[in-house]
Short mmCIF file of C-alpha atoms in Angstrom, two decimals:
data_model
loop_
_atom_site.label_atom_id
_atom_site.label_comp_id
_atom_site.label_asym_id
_atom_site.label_seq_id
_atom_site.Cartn_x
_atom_site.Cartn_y
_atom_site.Cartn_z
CA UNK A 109 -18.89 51.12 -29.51
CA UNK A 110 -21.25 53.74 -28.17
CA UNK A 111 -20.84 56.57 -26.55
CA UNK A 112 -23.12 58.33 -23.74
CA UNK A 113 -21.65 61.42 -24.37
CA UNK A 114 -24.00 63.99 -26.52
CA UNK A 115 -22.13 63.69 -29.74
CA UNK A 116 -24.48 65.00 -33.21
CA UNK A 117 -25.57 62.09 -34.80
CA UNK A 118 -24.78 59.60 -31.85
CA UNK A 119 -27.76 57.40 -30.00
CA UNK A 120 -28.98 59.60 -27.38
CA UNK A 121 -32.60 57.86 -26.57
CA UNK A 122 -35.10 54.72 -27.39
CA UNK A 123 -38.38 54.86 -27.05
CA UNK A 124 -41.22 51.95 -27.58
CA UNK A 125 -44.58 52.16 -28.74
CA UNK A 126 -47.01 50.14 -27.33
CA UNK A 127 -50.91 49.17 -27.45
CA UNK A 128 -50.75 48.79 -24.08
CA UNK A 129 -48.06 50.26 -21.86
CA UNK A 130 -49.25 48.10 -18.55
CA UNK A 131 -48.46 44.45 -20.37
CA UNK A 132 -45.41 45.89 -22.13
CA UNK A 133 -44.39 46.78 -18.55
CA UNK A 134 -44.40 42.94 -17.56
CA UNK A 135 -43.48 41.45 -20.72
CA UNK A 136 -39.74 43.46 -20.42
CA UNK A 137 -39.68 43.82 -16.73
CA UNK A 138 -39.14 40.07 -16.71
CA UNK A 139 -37.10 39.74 -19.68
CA UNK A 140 -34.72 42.79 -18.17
CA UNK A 141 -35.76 43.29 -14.23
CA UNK A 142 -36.91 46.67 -15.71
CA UNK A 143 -39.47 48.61 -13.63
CA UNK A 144 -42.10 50.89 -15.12
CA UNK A 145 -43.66 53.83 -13.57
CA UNK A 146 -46.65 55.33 -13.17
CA UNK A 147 -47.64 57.16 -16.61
CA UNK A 148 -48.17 61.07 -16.66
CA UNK A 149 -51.04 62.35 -17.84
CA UNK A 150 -50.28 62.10 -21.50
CA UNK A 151 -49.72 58.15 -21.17
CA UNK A 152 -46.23 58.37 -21.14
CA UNK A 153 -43.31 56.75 -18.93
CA UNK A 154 -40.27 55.59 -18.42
CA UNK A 155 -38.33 52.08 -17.70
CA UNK A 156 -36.19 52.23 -15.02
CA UNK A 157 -33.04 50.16 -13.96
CA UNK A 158 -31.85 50.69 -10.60
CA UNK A 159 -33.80 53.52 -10.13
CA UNK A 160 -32.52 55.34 -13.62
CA UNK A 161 -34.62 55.64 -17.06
CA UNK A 162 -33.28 53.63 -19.19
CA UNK A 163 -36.02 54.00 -21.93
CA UNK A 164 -39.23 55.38 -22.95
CA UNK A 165 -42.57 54.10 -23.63
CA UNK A 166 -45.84 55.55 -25.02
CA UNK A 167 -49.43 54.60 -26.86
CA UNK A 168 -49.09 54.39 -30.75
CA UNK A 169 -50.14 57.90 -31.75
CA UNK A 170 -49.38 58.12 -35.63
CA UNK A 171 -51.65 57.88 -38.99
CA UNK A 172 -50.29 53.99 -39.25
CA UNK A 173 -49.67 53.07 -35.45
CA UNK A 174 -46.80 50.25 -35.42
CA UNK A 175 -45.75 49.11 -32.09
CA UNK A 176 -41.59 49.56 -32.37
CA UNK A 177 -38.40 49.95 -31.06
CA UNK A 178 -37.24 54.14 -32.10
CA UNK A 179 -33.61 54.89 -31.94
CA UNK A 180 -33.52 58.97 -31.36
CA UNK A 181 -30.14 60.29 -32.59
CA UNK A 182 -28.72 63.51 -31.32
CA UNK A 183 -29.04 66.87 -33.21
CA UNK A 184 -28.15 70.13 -33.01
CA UNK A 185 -31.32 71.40 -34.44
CA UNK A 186 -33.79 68.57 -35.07
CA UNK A 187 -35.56 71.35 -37.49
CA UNK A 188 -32.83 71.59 -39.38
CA UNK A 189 -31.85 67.95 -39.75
CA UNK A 190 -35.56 67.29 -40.46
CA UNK A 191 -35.52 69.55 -43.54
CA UNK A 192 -32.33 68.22 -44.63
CA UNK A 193 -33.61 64.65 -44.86
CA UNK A 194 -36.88 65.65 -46.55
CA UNK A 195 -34.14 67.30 -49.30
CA UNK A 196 -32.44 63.97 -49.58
CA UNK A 197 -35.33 61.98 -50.29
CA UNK A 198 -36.80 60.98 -46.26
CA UNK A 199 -39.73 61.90 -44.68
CA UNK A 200 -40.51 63.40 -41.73
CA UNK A 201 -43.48 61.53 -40.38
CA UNK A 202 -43.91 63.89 -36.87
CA UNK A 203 -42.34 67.12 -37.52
CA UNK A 204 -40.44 68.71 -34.50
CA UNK A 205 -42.33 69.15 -31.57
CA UNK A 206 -41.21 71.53 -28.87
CA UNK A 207 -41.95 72.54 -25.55
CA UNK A 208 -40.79 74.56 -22.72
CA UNK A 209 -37.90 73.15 -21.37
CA UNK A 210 -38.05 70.07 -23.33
CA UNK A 211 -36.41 68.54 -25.36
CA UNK A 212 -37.52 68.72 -29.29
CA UNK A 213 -37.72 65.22 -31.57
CA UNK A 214 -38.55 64.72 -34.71
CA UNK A 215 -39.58 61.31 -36.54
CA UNK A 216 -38.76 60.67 -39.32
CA UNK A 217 -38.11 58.11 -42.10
CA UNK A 218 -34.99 57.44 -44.59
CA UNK A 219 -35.33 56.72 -47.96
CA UNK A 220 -34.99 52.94 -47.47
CA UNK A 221 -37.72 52.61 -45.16
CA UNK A 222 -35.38 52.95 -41.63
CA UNK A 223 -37.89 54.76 -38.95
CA UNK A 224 -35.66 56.72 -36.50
CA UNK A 225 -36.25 59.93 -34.72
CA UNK A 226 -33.67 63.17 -34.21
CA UNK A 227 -33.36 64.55 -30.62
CA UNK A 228 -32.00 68.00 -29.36
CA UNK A 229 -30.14 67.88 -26.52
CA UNK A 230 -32.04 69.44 -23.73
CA UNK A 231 -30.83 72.06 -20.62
CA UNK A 232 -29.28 71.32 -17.60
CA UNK A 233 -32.23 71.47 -15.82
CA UNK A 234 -35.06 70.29 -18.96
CA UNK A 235 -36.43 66.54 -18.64
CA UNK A 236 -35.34 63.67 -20.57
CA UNK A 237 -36.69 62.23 -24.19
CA UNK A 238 -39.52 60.47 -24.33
CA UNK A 239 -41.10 58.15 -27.25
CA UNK A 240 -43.02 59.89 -30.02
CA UNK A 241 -44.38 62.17 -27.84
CA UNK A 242 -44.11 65.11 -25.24
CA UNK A 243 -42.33 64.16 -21.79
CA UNK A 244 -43.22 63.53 -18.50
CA UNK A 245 -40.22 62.94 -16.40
CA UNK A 246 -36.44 64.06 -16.04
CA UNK A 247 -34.42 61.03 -17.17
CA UNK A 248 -30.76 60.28 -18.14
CA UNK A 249 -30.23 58.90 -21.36
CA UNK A 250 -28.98 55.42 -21.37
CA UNK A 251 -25.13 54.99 -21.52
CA UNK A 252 -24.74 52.46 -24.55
CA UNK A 253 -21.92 50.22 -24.50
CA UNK A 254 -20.20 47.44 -26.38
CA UNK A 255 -17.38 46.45 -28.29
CA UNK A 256 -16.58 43.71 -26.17
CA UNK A 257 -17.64 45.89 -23.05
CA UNK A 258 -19.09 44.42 -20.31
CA UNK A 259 -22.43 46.00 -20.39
CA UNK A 260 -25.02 46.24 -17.74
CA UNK A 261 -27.92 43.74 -18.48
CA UNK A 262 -30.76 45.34 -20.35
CA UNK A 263 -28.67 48.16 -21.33
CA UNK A 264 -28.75 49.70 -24.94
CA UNK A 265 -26.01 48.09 -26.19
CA UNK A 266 -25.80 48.44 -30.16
CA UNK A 267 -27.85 50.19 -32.64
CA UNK A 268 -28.09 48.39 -36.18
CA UNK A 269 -29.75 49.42 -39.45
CA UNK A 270 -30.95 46.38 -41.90
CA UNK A 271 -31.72 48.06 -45.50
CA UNK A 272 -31.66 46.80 -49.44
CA UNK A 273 -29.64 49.48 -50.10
CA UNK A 274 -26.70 49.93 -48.16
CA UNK A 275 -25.01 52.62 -50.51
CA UNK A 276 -28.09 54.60 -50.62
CA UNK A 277 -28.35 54.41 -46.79
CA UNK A 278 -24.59 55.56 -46.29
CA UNK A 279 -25.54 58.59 -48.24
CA UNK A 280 -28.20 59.63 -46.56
CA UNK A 281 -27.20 59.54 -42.89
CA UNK A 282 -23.75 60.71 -43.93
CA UNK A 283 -25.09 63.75 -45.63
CA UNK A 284 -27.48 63.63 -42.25
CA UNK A 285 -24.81 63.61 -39.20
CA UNK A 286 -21.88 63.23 -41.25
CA UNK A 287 -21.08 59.85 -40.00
CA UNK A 288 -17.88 57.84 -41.42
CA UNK A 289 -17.32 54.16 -42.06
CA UNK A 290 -15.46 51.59 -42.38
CA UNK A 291 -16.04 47.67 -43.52
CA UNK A 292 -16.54 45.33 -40.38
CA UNK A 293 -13.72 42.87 -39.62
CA UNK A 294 -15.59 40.11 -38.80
CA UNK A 295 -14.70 36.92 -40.80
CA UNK A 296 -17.02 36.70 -43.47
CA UNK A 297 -19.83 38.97 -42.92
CA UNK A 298 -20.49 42.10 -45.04
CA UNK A 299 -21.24 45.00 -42.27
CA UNK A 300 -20.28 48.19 -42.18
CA UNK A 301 -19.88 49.89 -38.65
CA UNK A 302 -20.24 53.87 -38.47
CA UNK A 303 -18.50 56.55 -36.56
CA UNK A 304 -19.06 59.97 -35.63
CA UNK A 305 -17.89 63.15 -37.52
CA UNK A 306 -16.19 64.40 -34.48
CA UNK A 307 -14.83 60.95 -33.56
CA UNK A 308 -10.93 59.82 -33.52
CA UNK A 309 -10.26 56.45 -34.08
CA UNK A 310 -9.96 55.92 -30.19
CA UNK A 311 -13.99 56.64 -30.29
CA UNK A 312 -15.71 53.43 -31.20
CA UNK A 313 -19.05 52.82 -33.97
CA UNK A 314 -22.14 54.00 -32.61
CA UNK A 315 -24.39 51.42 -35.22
CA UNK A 316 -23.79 48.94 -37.83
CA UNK A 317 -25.15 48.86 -41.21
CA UNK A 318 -26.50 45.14 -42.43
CA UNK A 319 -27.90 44.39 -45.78
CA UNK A 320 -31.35 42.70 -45.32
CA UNK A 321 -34.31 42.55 -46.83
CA UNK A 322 -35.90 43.07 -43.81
CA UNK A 323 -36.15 46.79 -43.41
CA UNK A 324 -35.51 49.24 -39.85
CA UNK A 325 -33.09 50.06 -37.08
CA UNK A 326 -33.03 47.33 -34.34
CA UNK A 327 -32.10 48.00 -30.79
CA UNK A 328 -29.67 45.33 -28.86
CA UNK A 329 -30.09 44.98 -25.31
CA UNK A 330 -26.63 43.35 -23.23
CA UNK A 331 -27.84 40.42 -21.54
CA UNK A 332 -25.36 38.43 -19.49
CA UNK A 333 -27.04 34.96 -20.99
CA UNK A 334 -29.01 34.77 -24.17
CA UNK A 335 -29.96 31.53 -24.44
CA UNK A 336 -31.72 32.14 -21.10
CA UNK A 337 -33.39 35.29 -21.99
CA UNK A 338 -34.88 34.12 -25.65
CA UNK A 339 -36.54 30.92 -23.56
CA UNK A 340 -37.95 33.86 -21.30
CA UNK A 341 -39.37 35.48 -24.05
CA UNK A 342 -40.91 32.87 -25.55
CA UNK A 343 -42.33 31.56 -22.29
CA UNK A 344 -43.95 35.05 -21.80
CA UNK A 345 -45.79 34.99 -25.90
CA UNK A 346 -42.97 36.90 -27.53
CA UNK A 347 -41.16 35.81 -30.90
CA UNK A 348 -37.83 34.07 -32.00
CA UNK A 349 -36.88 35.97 -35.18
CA UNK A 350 -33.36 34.62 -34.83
CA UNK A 351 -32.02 32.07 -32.23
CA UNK A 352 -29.03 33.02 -30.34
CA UNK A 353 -26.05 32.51 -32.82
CA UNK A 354 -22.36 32.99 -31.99
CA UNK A 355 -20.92 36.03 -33.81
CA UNK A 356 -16.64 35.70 -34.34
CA UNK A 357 -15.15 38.65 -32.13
CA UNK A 358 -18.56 40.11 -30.76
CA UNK A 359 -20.93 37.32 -28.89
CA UNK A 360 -24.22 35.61 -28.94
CA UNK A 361 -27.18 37.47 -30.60
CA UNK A 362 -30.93 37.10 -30.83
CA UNK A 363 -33.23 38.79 -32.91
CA UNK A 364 -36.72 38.81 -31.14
CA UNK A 365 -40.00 40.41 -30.98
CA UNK A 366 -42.14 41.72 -28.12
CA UNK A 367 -45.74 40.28 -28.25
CA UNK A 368 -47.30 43.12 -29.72
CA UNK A 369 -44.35 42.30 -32.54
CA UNK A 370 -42.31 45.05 -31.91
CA UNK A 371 -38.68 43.79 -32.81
CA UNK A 372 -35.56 43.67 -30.57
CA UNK A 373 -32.03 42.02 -30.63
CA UNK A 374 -30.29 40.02 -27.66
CA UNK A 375 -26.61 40.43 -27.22
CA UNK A 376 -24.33 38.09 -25.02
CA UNK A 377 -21.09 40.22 -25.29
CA UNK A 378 -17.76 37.86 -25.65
CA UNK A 379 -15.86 38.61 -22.69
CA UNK A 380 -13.54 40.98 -22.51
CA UNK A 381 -9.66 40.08 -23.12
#
């Protein structure tokens, strides 16, 4: 579904935002047996899985500070994609920051209300992204995975944007990355999954379009049981947004939110056949 390769346009990064980076730490190293370390001098970390980053985390630093989820999509030149969706009606709420040897993001908005950031790919020997700010560390991006896949728990696994306005959406992040799509086949529900530009049809979606009234790109995190990690985080103050619910072909989902309300999904994959 996802690839880890640096495609333009693909998921390359997440980052969180958080009020307070030490109980965020606790609250999803016991949901995913993540382990946080030690913030560099600008506040910011990583969570680690076995020793690799698997996402970032920072304090809330814009005008209207929203703890969240941020999806960071690869770019060629996040200058140039962030003046191409100001042109087609976004807005670019942190314009690119750069620094030496690091990479440069942008954050920015689509003209449904979908908060995402853009990410260059950085050197061979420049640090890893970090979350709506400057860097501290070296990590890998995560290696996203699903379709079926069995991913790792607490693994980006799926990358979905809810919007009113699915046709408006389409344009945008087509004229954006140049992304294709193509009608989900799941029985019954109207999704749209999207591909890369450069991608054959042997290269899986890398994110799902879903009309909802609810607004914003949600991150899904493999879990190997759902129904036991929604009790866990609702036993440690988070939210059930949606229960875990079978979806025909792909698994169990939950939608969830942190307790500082940023929101996440849950995803049980069906096992592969």
């Amino acid at each position: 579904m996802v690839s880890s390769d640096f495609r333009p346009g693909s998921p390359s990064w997440i980052g969180l935002g958080s009020p307070d980076l030490a109980e965020s730490g606790l609250f999803y190293g016991s949901v995913f047996g993540w382990e946080l370390g030690p913030p560099g001098p600008d506040g910011y970390g990583f969570f680690r899985s076995a020793g690799r980053a698997v996402a970032g985390v920072g304090p809330l630093t814009e005008a209207e500070p929203m703890p969240a989820w941020t999806v960071h999509f690869a770019a060629a030149d996040a200058a140039e994609v962030a003046a191409a969706a100001e042109r087609s009606g976004g807005t670019v709420r942190v314009g690119p920051a750069e620094e030496p040897g690091r990479a440069r993001t942008a954050q920015l908005t689509d003209p449904t209300g979908g908060r995402f950031a853009v990410r260059e790919a950085p050197g061979p020997e420049a640090p890893g992204p970090e979350t709506d700010g400057p860097e501290t560390d070296g990590p890998e991006a995560p290696e996203p995975e699903t379709d079926g896949a069995e991913a790792a728990p607490g693994v980006l696994c799926w990358a979905e944007l809810h919007t009113s306005d699915v046709p408006g959406a389409l344009r945008f992040y087509r004229g954006l990355f140049g992304w294709r799509s193509r009608s989900s086949d799941v029985p019954g529900v109207e999704y749209t999954v999207l591909r890369p530009a450069d991608g054959g049809e042997e290269f899986g979606g890398i994110a799902g379009v879903h009309p909802r009234v609810d607004v914003g790109w949600l991150v899904h995190f493999a879990v190997a049981d759902a129904l036991l990690a929604t009790d866990e985080v609702r036993r440690l103050g988070g939210s059930v947004l949606v229960p875990p619910e079978q979806v025909p072909t792909v698994g169990r989902i939950a939608v969830l939110a942190d307790p500082f309300g940023a929101q996440f999904a849950l995803l049980e994959p069906e096992p592969r056949r």
